[in-house]
Amino acid sequence: MSSLRHIRGLFRQFVNNSCSIKQDRVLSNSNYSSHGNFIVPSRGVQIYKGSGKDWLPTLHVAVTGAAGQIAYSLLPRIANGEMLGEDQPIVLHLLEVPQALSKLEGVVMELQDCAFPLVQGIVATDDLRKGFADVSVALLVGAKPRSQGMERKDLLSSNANIFAEQGKALNEVAANDLRVFVVGNPANTNALICAANAPRFNPERFMSMTRLDQNRTQYMLAEKAGCKIPEVDRVIVWGNHSSTQYPDITHARIKGESARKVINDEKWIREVMIPKVQQRGAEVIKARGASSAASAAAAVVDHMRDYWHGAGDRWCSVGIPSDGTYGIDEGLWYSVPVMCPGGHYRRILNLPIEEFSASMMEKSRKELVEERDAVRHLIPKEFGEKMYTAKKNAVTGAGKKAASK
Ligand code: NAX
């Protein structure tokens, strides 16, 4: 397993070496003036030997919103190797808005003071092109929160602008093997916008987070059934990371048995569990006076670790571009169940969908269509055409004609 990871790591380095931007550009202090960004001198980008084990080639990992509360819980875990592995040295690229740079400086100091052996350097900046240069993993956590009196539509469009700009910058300067995980809300539509503005990369490389919702559902089931959390599997979160999401346990298993049979309480499932998961974020805000942070960071680590290293036969839910299955419009970033063999995902297809599930999934689909329509001006036409005409053509028959040419 470990040698396979090494081969993958070396292959990744080979792929990225053919990228025009070289690693030393990121780390050379001479390239940076004091215009709102600072660089912590690195200990050099090379393969280190750590505690008797061979380390993999260094990977560049970006986190936006790096001075925010989720990042505060997330960064130490990444730096400690919990996400990408204990043999994976990293350079952390921390991005923030100019107003938050001094706070970010404090975060950097703390990371230094942790003396994480895997951290080979830290780039801290408000400049997207410097921040995303050479990154292989971009965790897009930063986003504007909804302010008082702000319409959902305004929130969508101001965040969409941010993600459009981030997509363009990633397109220009990120490493060839880039993977993007969007956490900042509205996460699904932000992932769409970002992918649409980064045409160099396959849209499948852009994912949005619903793992926190999956974890919440798993915990509730384990508690109800009185079993251990790893004994619960195949929980699905369909749709948007919003209150229209549908936590579905139709296919879930508890100790290998049908979760529904084990729970044997449809009323609890529909009237307690589903609404509770849907409203859990609001419940945390009410109790804590701040939104979920440690649990959100844990969900980022869980998803990216499973995606990166593989999750065996466990199912994971994640927002990915719909391929038109399950009646979801092609190109909507909709959360579905996937399997992670390591470094990519495979959709779980052909699951039977009951009437109740179909109606829940449809509500979330409609909301995502509305979100997409509100930001359509930020989706470059070519991307829109590529993602949406396939379905339209299939309906009108134009696709058939084109295929027969
Ligand atoms: P915070 O407000 O604590 O931090 C956000 C940080 O992002 C701030 O420091 C801000 O300066 C920064 N920021 C804003 N615009 C930026 C930009 N253009 N570039 C770089 N940084 C930027 O929020 P936090 O609690 O950390 O939450 C971050 C995001 O995660 C929010 O959008 C939140 O709604 C979302 N969440 C998503 C979840 C999911 O499951 N997908 C769950 C948790 C969380 O609610």
Short mmCIF file of C-alpha atoms in Angstrom, two decimals, residues 27-394:
data_model
loop_
_atom_site.label_atom_id
_atom_site.label_comp_id
_atom_site.label_asym_id
_atom_site.label_seq_id
_atom_site.Cartn_x
_atom_site.Cartn_y
_atom_site.Cartn_z
CA LEU A 27 8.92 29.71 -2.17
CA SER A 28 11.44 32.25 -3.31
CA ASN A 29 11.08 35.32 -1.11
CA SER A 30 12.57 37.55 -3.76
CA ASN A 31 9.40 37.26 -5.84
CA TYR A 32 7.32 38.86 -3.16
CA SER A 33 7.06 42.40 -2.02
CA SER A 34 5.14 43.40 1.04
CA HIS A 35 1.88 43.99 -0.87
CA GLY A 36 -0.45 42.23 1.49
CA ASN A 37 1.25 38.88 1.51
CA PHE A 38 4.04 37.28 3.38
CA ILE A 39 5.96 34.09 3.13
CA VAL A 40 7.38 32.00 5.85
CA PRO A 41 10.78 30.79 4.68
CA SER A 42 10.53 27.12 3.92
CA ARG A 43 12.87 24.41 4.90
CA GLY A 44 13.21 23.56 1.21
CA VAL A 45 11.10 21.47 -1.13
CA GLN A 46 12.60 18.04 -1.34
CA ILE A 47 12.00 14.50 -0.20
CA TYR A 48 12.72 14.25 3.50
CA LYS A 49 13.22 11.17 5.58
CA GLY A 50 11.03 11.16 8.63
CA SER A 51 11.08 8.73 11.55
CA GLY A 52 12.64 5.98 9.48
CA LYS A 53 9.94 6.18 6.75
CA ASP A 54 10.36 7.49 3.22
CA TRP A 55 8.40 10.64 2.69
CA LEU A 56 6.52 11.39 -0.50
CA PRO A 57 7.33 14.34 -2.79
CA THR A 58 6.08 17.60 -1.28
CA LEU A 59 2.55 18.65 -2.13
CA HIS A 60 1.16 22.19 -2.18
CA VAL A 61 -2.17 22.54 -0.36
CA ALA A 62 -4.25 25.73 -0.42
CA VAL A 63 -6.85 26.73 2.14
CA THR A 64 -8.94 29.87 1.63
CA GLY A 65 -10.61 31.64 4.53
CA ALA A 66 -7.49 30.60 6.44
CA ALA A 67 -8.06 33.04 9.30
CA GLY A 68 -11.65 31.87 9.77
CA GLN A 69 -13.02 29.53 12.40
CA ILE A 70 -13.22 26.34 10.31
CA ALA A 71 -9.64 26.82 9.13
CA TYR A 72 -8.50 27.24 12.73
CA SER A 73 -9.63 23.68 13.45
CA LEU A 74 -8.66 22.36 10.03
CA LEU A 75 -5.10 23.60 9.53
CA PRO A 76 -3.46 21.73 12.44
CA ARG A 77 -5.08 18.50 11.28
CA ILE A 78 -3.83 18.91 7.72
CA ALA A 79 -0.40 19.91 8.98
CA ASN A 80 -0.33 16.84 11.19
CA GLY A 81 -0.87 14.50 8.24
CA GLU A 82 -4.40 13.42 9.18
CA MET A 83 -5.77 14.26 5.75
CA LEU A 84 -3.11 13.37 3.19
CA GLY A 85 -0.99 11.00 5.23
CA GLU A 86 1.79 10.98 7.76
CA ASP A 87 4.37 10.52 5.01
CA GLN A 88 3.13 13.45 2.92
CA PRO A 89 5.15 16.66 3.38
CA ILE A 90 3.23 19.77 2.41
CA VAL A 91 3.60 23.46 1.74
CA LEU A 92 0.54 25.26 3.11
CA HIS A 93 -0.87 28.08 0.99
CA LEU A 94 -3.12 30.22 3.16
CA LEU A 95 -5.41 32.71 1.44
CA GLU A 96 -7.37 35.51 3.02
CA VAL A 97 -8.93 38.86 2.20
CA PRO A 98 -6.67 41.89 2.89
CA GLN A 99 -8.60 42.87 6.05
CA ALA A 100 -7.87 39.47 7.62
CA LEU A 101 -4.14 39.29 6.86
CA SER A 102 -3.01 40.40 10.30
CA LYS A 103 -5.22 37.76 11.91
CA LEU A 104 -3.76 35.26 9.45
CA GLU A 105 -0.29 36.24 10.59
CA GLY A 106 -1.28 35.04 14.07
CA VAL A 107 -2.50 31.73 12.63
CA VAL A 108 0.84 31.30 10.84
CA MET A 109 2.72 31.99 14.09
CA GLU A 110 0.72 29.27 15.83
CA LEU A 111 1.37 26.81 13.03
CA GLN A 112 5.08 27.56 13.32
CA ASP A 113 4.92 27.08 17.06
CA CYS A 114 3.41 23.63 16.56
CA ALA A 115 6.64 22.66 14.73
CA PHE A 116 4.82 20.19 12.49
CA PRO A 117 7.51 18.05 10.85
CA LEU A 118 5.50 17.64 7.63
CA VAL A 119 5.14 21.38 6.96
CA GLN A 120 7.90 22.42 4.58
CA GLY A 121 6.77 26.01 4.19
CA ILE A 122 3.82 28.36 4.49
CA VAL A 123 2.64 30.88 1.92
CA ALA A 124 0.20 33.41 3.35
CA THR A 125 -1.34 35.88 0.94
CA ASP A 126 -4.37 37.76 -0.34
CA ASP A 127 -3.18 37.33 -3.93
CA LEU A 128 -4.98 34.49 -5.68
CA ARG A 129 -2.27 33.85 -8.25
CA LYS A 130 0.46 33.63 -5.65
CA GLY A 131 -1.72 31.66 -3.28
CA PHE A 132 -2.81 29.04 -5.81
CA ALA A 133 0.53 28.67 -7.62
CA ASP A 134 1.37 24.97 -7.99
CA VAL A 135 -1.32 23.75 -5.62
CA SER A 136 -2.54 20.18 -6.03
CA VAL A 137 -5.27 20.41 -3.40
CA ALA A 138 -7.41 23.53 -2.94
CA LEU A 139 -9.82 23.64 -0.02
CA LEU A 140 -12.09 26.61 -0.68
CA VAL A 141 -13.42 27.39 2.76
CA GLY A 142 -13.57 31.19 2.71
CA ALA A 143 -16.83 32.86 1.76
CA LYS A 144 -18.83 35.89 2.73
CA PRO A 145 -21.44 35.24 5.39
CA ARG A 146 -24.96 36.52 4.83
CA SER A 147 -25.23 39.97 6.40
CA GLN A 148 -28.39 41.49 7.83
CA GLY A 149 -30.98 42.38 5.24
CA MET A 150 -29.10 40.53 2.53
CA GLU A 151 -31.26 38.48 0.17
CA ARG A 152 -30.22 34.87 -0.56
CA LYS A 153 -29.83 36.01 -4.18
CA ASP A 154 -27.32 38.74 -3.14
CA LEU A 155 -25.33 36.26 -1.07
CA LEU A 156 -25.26 33.90 -4.02
CA SER A 157 -24.03 36.49 -6.43
CA SER A 158 -21.37 38.05 -4.17
CA ASN A 159 -19.94 34.63 -3.33
CA ALA A 160 -20.27 33.50 -6.92
CA ASN A 161 -17.99 36.38 -7.93
CA ILE A 162 -15.37 35.20 -5.46
CA PHE A 163 -15.54 31.65 -6.77
CA ALA A 164 -15.43 32.77 -10.39
CA GLU A 165 -12.20 34.68 -9.67
CA GLN A 166 -10.78 31.73 -7.75
CA GLY A 167 -11.62 29.41 -10.66
CA LYS A 168 -9.79 31.69 -13.10
CA ALA A 169 -6.72 31.89 -10.88
CA LEU A 170 -6.63 28.12 -10.34
CA ASN A 171 -6.92 27.68 -14.09
CA GLU A 172 -3.85 29.83 -14.60
CA VAL A 173 -1.48 28.71 -11.89
CA ALA A 174 -2.51 25.48 -10.13
CA ALA A 175 -0.72 22.17 -10.63
CA ASN A 176 -1.92 19.78 -13.33
CA ASP A 177 -3.26 17.28 -10.82
CA LEU A 178 -5.42 19.84 -8.98
CA ARG A 179 -8.34 18.66 -6.84
CA VAL A 180 -10.78 21.23 -5.42
CA PHE A 181 -13.08 20.80 -2.44
CA VAL A 182 -15.56 23.62 -1.83
CA VAL A 183 -16.83 24.23 1.70
CA GLY A 184 -17.82 27.92 1.56
CA ASN A 185 -21.56 28.40 1.06
CA PRO A 186 -23.55 28.04 -1.10
CA ALA A 187 -21.04 25.22 -1.57
CA ASN A 188 -22.67 23.29 -4.44
CA THR A 189 -23.22 26.30 -6.66
CA ASN A 190 -19.84 27.79 -5.74
CA ALA A 191 -18.23 24.55 -6.96
CA LEU A 192 -20.13 24.86 -10.23
CA ILE A 193 -18.99 28.47 -10.70
CA CYS A 194 -15.41 27.63 -9.85
CA ALA A 195 -15.27 24.65 -12.23
CA ALA A 196 -16.92 26.66 -14.99
CA ASN A 197 -14.18 29.27 -14.72
CA ALA A 198 -11.34 26.75 -14.70
CA PRO A 199 -11.69 25.07 -18.12
CA ARG A 200 -8.19 23.58 -17.93
CA PHE A 201 -9.47 21.00 -15.47
CA ASN A 202 -12.06 18.25 -15.72
CA PRO A 203 -15.17 19.47 -13.81
CA GLU A 204 -15.18 16.13 -11.97
CA ARG A 205 -12.16 17.40 -10.01
CA PHE A 206 -14.38 19.98 -8.26
CA MET A 207 -16.35 18.68 -5.30
CA SER A 208 -18.55 20.35 -2.69
CA MET A 209 -18.93 19.25 0.91
CA THR A 210 -21.93 17.36 2.28
CA ARG A 211 -19.83 15.08 4.47
CA LEU A 212 -20.79 16.98 7.59
CA ASP A 213 -24.43 16.16 6.88
CA GLN A 214 -23.50 12.51 6.32
CA ASN A 215 -21.58 12.42 9.60
CA ARG A 216 -24.51 14.00 11.44
CA THR A 217 -26.89 11.37 10.06
CA GLN A 218 -24.49 8.54 10.88
CA TYR A 219 -24.17 9.73 14.46
CA MET A 220 -27.94 9.98 14.92
CA LEU A 221 -28.46 6.46 13.57
CA ALA A 222 -25.73 5.00 15.78
CA GLU A 223 -27.21 6.71 18.82
CA LYS A 224 -30.73 5.52 18.03
CA ALA A 225 -29.60 1.94 17.35
CA GLY A 226 -27.18 1.89 20.28
CA CYS A 227 -24.31 0.75 18.07
CA LYS A 228 -20.84 2.00 17.22
CA ILE A 229 -20.48 4.66 14.52
CA PRO A 230 -18.36 2.51 12.14
CA GLU A 231 -21.17 -0.07 12.27
CA VAL A 232 -23.38 2.39 10.33
CA ASP A 233 -22.76 2.56 6.60
CA ARG A 234 -24.39 3.58 3.30
CA VAL A 235 -26.06 6.71 4.61
CA ILE A 236 -26.71 9.04 1.68
CA VAL A 237 -27.06 12.81 1.57
CA TRP A 238 -28.77 13.88 -1.65
CA GLY A 239 -28.82 17.38 -3.09
CA ASN A 240 -27.82 20.76 -1.80
CA HIS A 241 -25.91 21.57 1.40
CA SER A 242 -28.90 23.53 2.66
CA SER A 243 -32.12 22.78 4.48
CA THR A 244 -33.48 21.09 1.31
CA GLN A 245 -30.86 18.35 1.55
CA TYR A 246 -32.22 14.83 1.91
CA PRO A 247 -30.48 12.56 4.40
CA ASP A 248 -31.60 9.16 3.13
CA ILE A 249 -31.23 5.93 5.09
CA THR A 250 -33.21 3.75 2.68
CA HIS A 251 -30.03 1.90 1.71
CA ALA A 252 -28.16 2.34 4.99
CA ARG A 253 -26.94 -0.64 6.98
CA ILE A 254 -26.34 -1.13 10.67
CA LYS A 255 -23.99 -4.03 11.39
CA GLY A 256 -24.73 -5.22 7.85
CA GLU A 257 -28.53 -5.25 8.37
CA SER A 258 -31.04 -2.83 6.82
CA ALA A 259 -30.94 0.30 9.02
CA ARG A 260 -34.65 0.81 8.53
CA LYS A 261 -35.41 -2.66 9.85
CA VAL A 262 -33.07 -2.20 12.79
CA ILE A 263 -34.54 1.22 13.66
CA ASN A 264 -38.10 0.07 12.87
CA ASP A 265 -39.54 3.55 13.41
CA GLU A 266 -40.54 5.33 10.18
CA LYS A 267 -42.13 8.18 12.15
CA TRP A 268 -38.80 8.90 13.89
CA ILE A 269 -36.94 8.75 10.56
CA ARG A 270 -39.26 11.19 8.79
CA GLU A 271 -40.31 13.47 11.61
CA VAL A 272 -37.22 13.58 13.81
CA MET A 273 -34.08 12.43 12.04
CA ILE A 274 -34.51 14.09 8.63
CA PRO A 275 -35.54 17.55 9.91
CA LYS A 276 -32.92 17.43 12.66
CA VAL A 277 -30.10 16.79 10.19
CA GLN A 278 -31.46 19.46 7.87
CA GLN A 279 -31.58 22.01 10.69
CA ARG A 280 -28.48 20.92 12.63
CA GLY A 281 -26.38 23.88 11.42
CA ALA A 282 -28.95 26.35 12.75
CA GLU A 283 -29.21 24.40 16.02
CA VAL A 284 -25.42 24.66 16.51
CA ILE A 285 -25.49 28.42 15.82
CA LYS A 286 -28.27 28.88 18.37
CA ALA A 287 -26.40 26.96 21.08
CA ARG A 288 -22.84 28.08 20.38
CA GLY A 289 -23.45 31.56 19.03
CA ALA A 290 -21.28 30.60 16.06
CA SER A 291 -21.61 28.16 13.18
CA SER A 292 -20.19 24.63 13.08
CA ALA A 293 -16.42 24.77 12.94
CA ALA A 294 -14.69 21.76 14.52
CA SER A 295 -17.26 19.38 13.02
CA ALA A 296 -16.95 21.07 9.62
CA ALA A 297 -13.15 20.75 9.77
CA ALA A 298 -13.51 17.08 10.76
CA ALA A 299 -15.79 16.52 7.77
CA VAL A 300 -13.24 18.11 5.40
CA VAL A 301 -10.55 15.79 6.75
CA ASP A 302 -12.88 12.76 6.55
CA HIS A 303 -13.87 13.40 2.96
CA MET A 304 -10.46 14.32 1.60
CA ARG A 305 -8.77 11.43 3.45
CA ASP A 306 -11.31 8.96 1.99
CA TYR A 307 -11.03 10.52 -1.45
CA TRP A 308 -7.24 10.60 -1.39
CA HIS A 309 -6.43 7.24 0.16
CA GLY A 310 -9.59 5.32 -0.73
CA ALA A 311 -12.51 4.33 1.47
CA GLY A 312 -12.82 0.63 0.64
CA ASP A 313 -16.45 -0.37 0.24
CA ARG A 314 -17.80 2.51 2.37
CA TRP A 315 -20.10 5.01 0.65
CA CYS A 316 -19.37 8.73 0.80
CA SER A 317 -21.69 11.59 -0.10
CA VAL A 318 -20.28 14.55 -1.99
CA GLY A 319 -21.48 17.30 -4.32
CA ILE A 320 -20.28 16.52 -7.84
CA PRO A 321 -21.41 17.51 -11.33
CA SER A 322 -24.52 15.52 -12.16
CA ASP A 323 -24.19 13.21 -15.14
CA GLY A 324 -27.96 13.31 -15.62
CA THR A 325 -28.68 10.18 -13.58
CA TYR A 326 -31.38 10.06 -10.88
CA GLY A 327 -33.31 12.72 -12.82
CA ILE A 328 -30.86 15.48 -11.85
CA ASP A 329 -30.01 18.04 -14.53
CA GLU A 330 -26.64 17.46 -16.03
CA GLY A 331 -24.04 19.87 -14.68
CA LEU A 332 -25.78 20.71 -11.39
CA TRP A 333 -23.45 20.09 -8.44
CA TYR A 334 -25.70 17.69 -6.57
CA SER A 335 -24.69 15.52 -3.64
CA VAL A 336 -24.82 11.81 -4.45
CA PRO A 337 -23.30 8.63 -3.03
CA VAL A 338 -19.90 7.64 -4.40
CA MET A 339 -17.20 5.10 -3.72
CA CYS A 340 -13.64 6.31 -3.39
CA PRO A 341 -11.03 3.91 -4.75
CA GLY A 342 -8.24 6.46 -4.03
CA GLY A 343 -7.61 9.71 -5.93
CA HIS A 344 -10.99 9.74 -7.66
CA TYR A 345 -14.61 8.68 -7.13
CA ARG A 346 -17.18 6.43 -8.75
CA ARG A 347 -20.88 7.27 -8.65
CA ILE A 348 -23.15 4.63 -7.16
CA LEU A 349 -25.79 4.17 -9.83
CA ASN A 350 -29.12 2.41 -10.29
CA LEU A 351 -30.26 2.63 -6.69
CA PRO A 352 -34.03 2.15 -6.46
CA ILE A 353 -35.66 5.45 -5.42
CA GLU A 354 -38.96 5.33 -3.54
CA GLU A 355 -41.68 7.93 -4.05
CA PHE A 356 -40.93 9.75 -0.78
CA SER A 357 -37.21 9.91 -1.61
CA ALA A 358 -37.95 11.13 -5.14
CA SER A 359 -40.04 14.01 -3.81
CA MET A 360 -37.33 15.01 -1.30
CA MET A 361 -34.63 14.85 -3.97
CA GLU A 362 -36.74 16.91 -6.33
CA LYS A 363 -37.06 19.77 -3.78
CA SER A 364 -33.30 20.05 -3.55
CA ARG A 365 -32.91 19.77 -7.33
CA LYS A 366 -35.31 22.67 -7.81
CA GLU A 367 -33.38 24.81 -5.32
CA LEU A 368 -30.10 24.09 -7.09
CA VAL A 369 -31.62 24.96 -10.46
CA GLU A 370 -32.75 28.30 -8.99
CA GLU A 371 -29.27 28.92 -7.57
CA ARG A 372 -27.65 28.11 -10.91
CA ASP A 373 -30.06 30.37 -12.78
CA ALA A 374 -29.29 33.25 -10.39
CA VAL A 375 -25.58 33.09 -11.23
CA ARG A 376 -25.79 32.02 -14.86
CA HIS A 377 -24.07 35.26 -15.95
CA LEU A 378 -20.91 33.94 -14.26
CA ILE A 379 -20.94 30.63 -16.09
CA PRO A 380 -18.95 31.06 -19.29
CA LYS A 381 -21.11 30.24 -22.29
CA GLU A 382 -18.86 27.44 -23.54
CA PHE A 383 -19.09 25.64 -20.19
CA GLY A 384 -22.86 26.09 -20.11
CA GLU A 385 -23.16 24.71 -23.59
CA LYS A 386 -20.92 21.77 -22.83
CA MET A 387 -22.77 20.87 -19.65
CA TYR A 388 -26.36 21.58 -20.58
CA THR A 389 -26.94 20.97 -24.27
CA ALA A 390 -26.38 17.24 -24.07
CA LYS A 391 -29.62 16.78 -22.17
CA LYS A 392 -31.55 19.29 -24.28
CA ASN A 393 -30.34 17.60 -27.44
CA ALA A 394 -31.38 14.24 -26.14
#
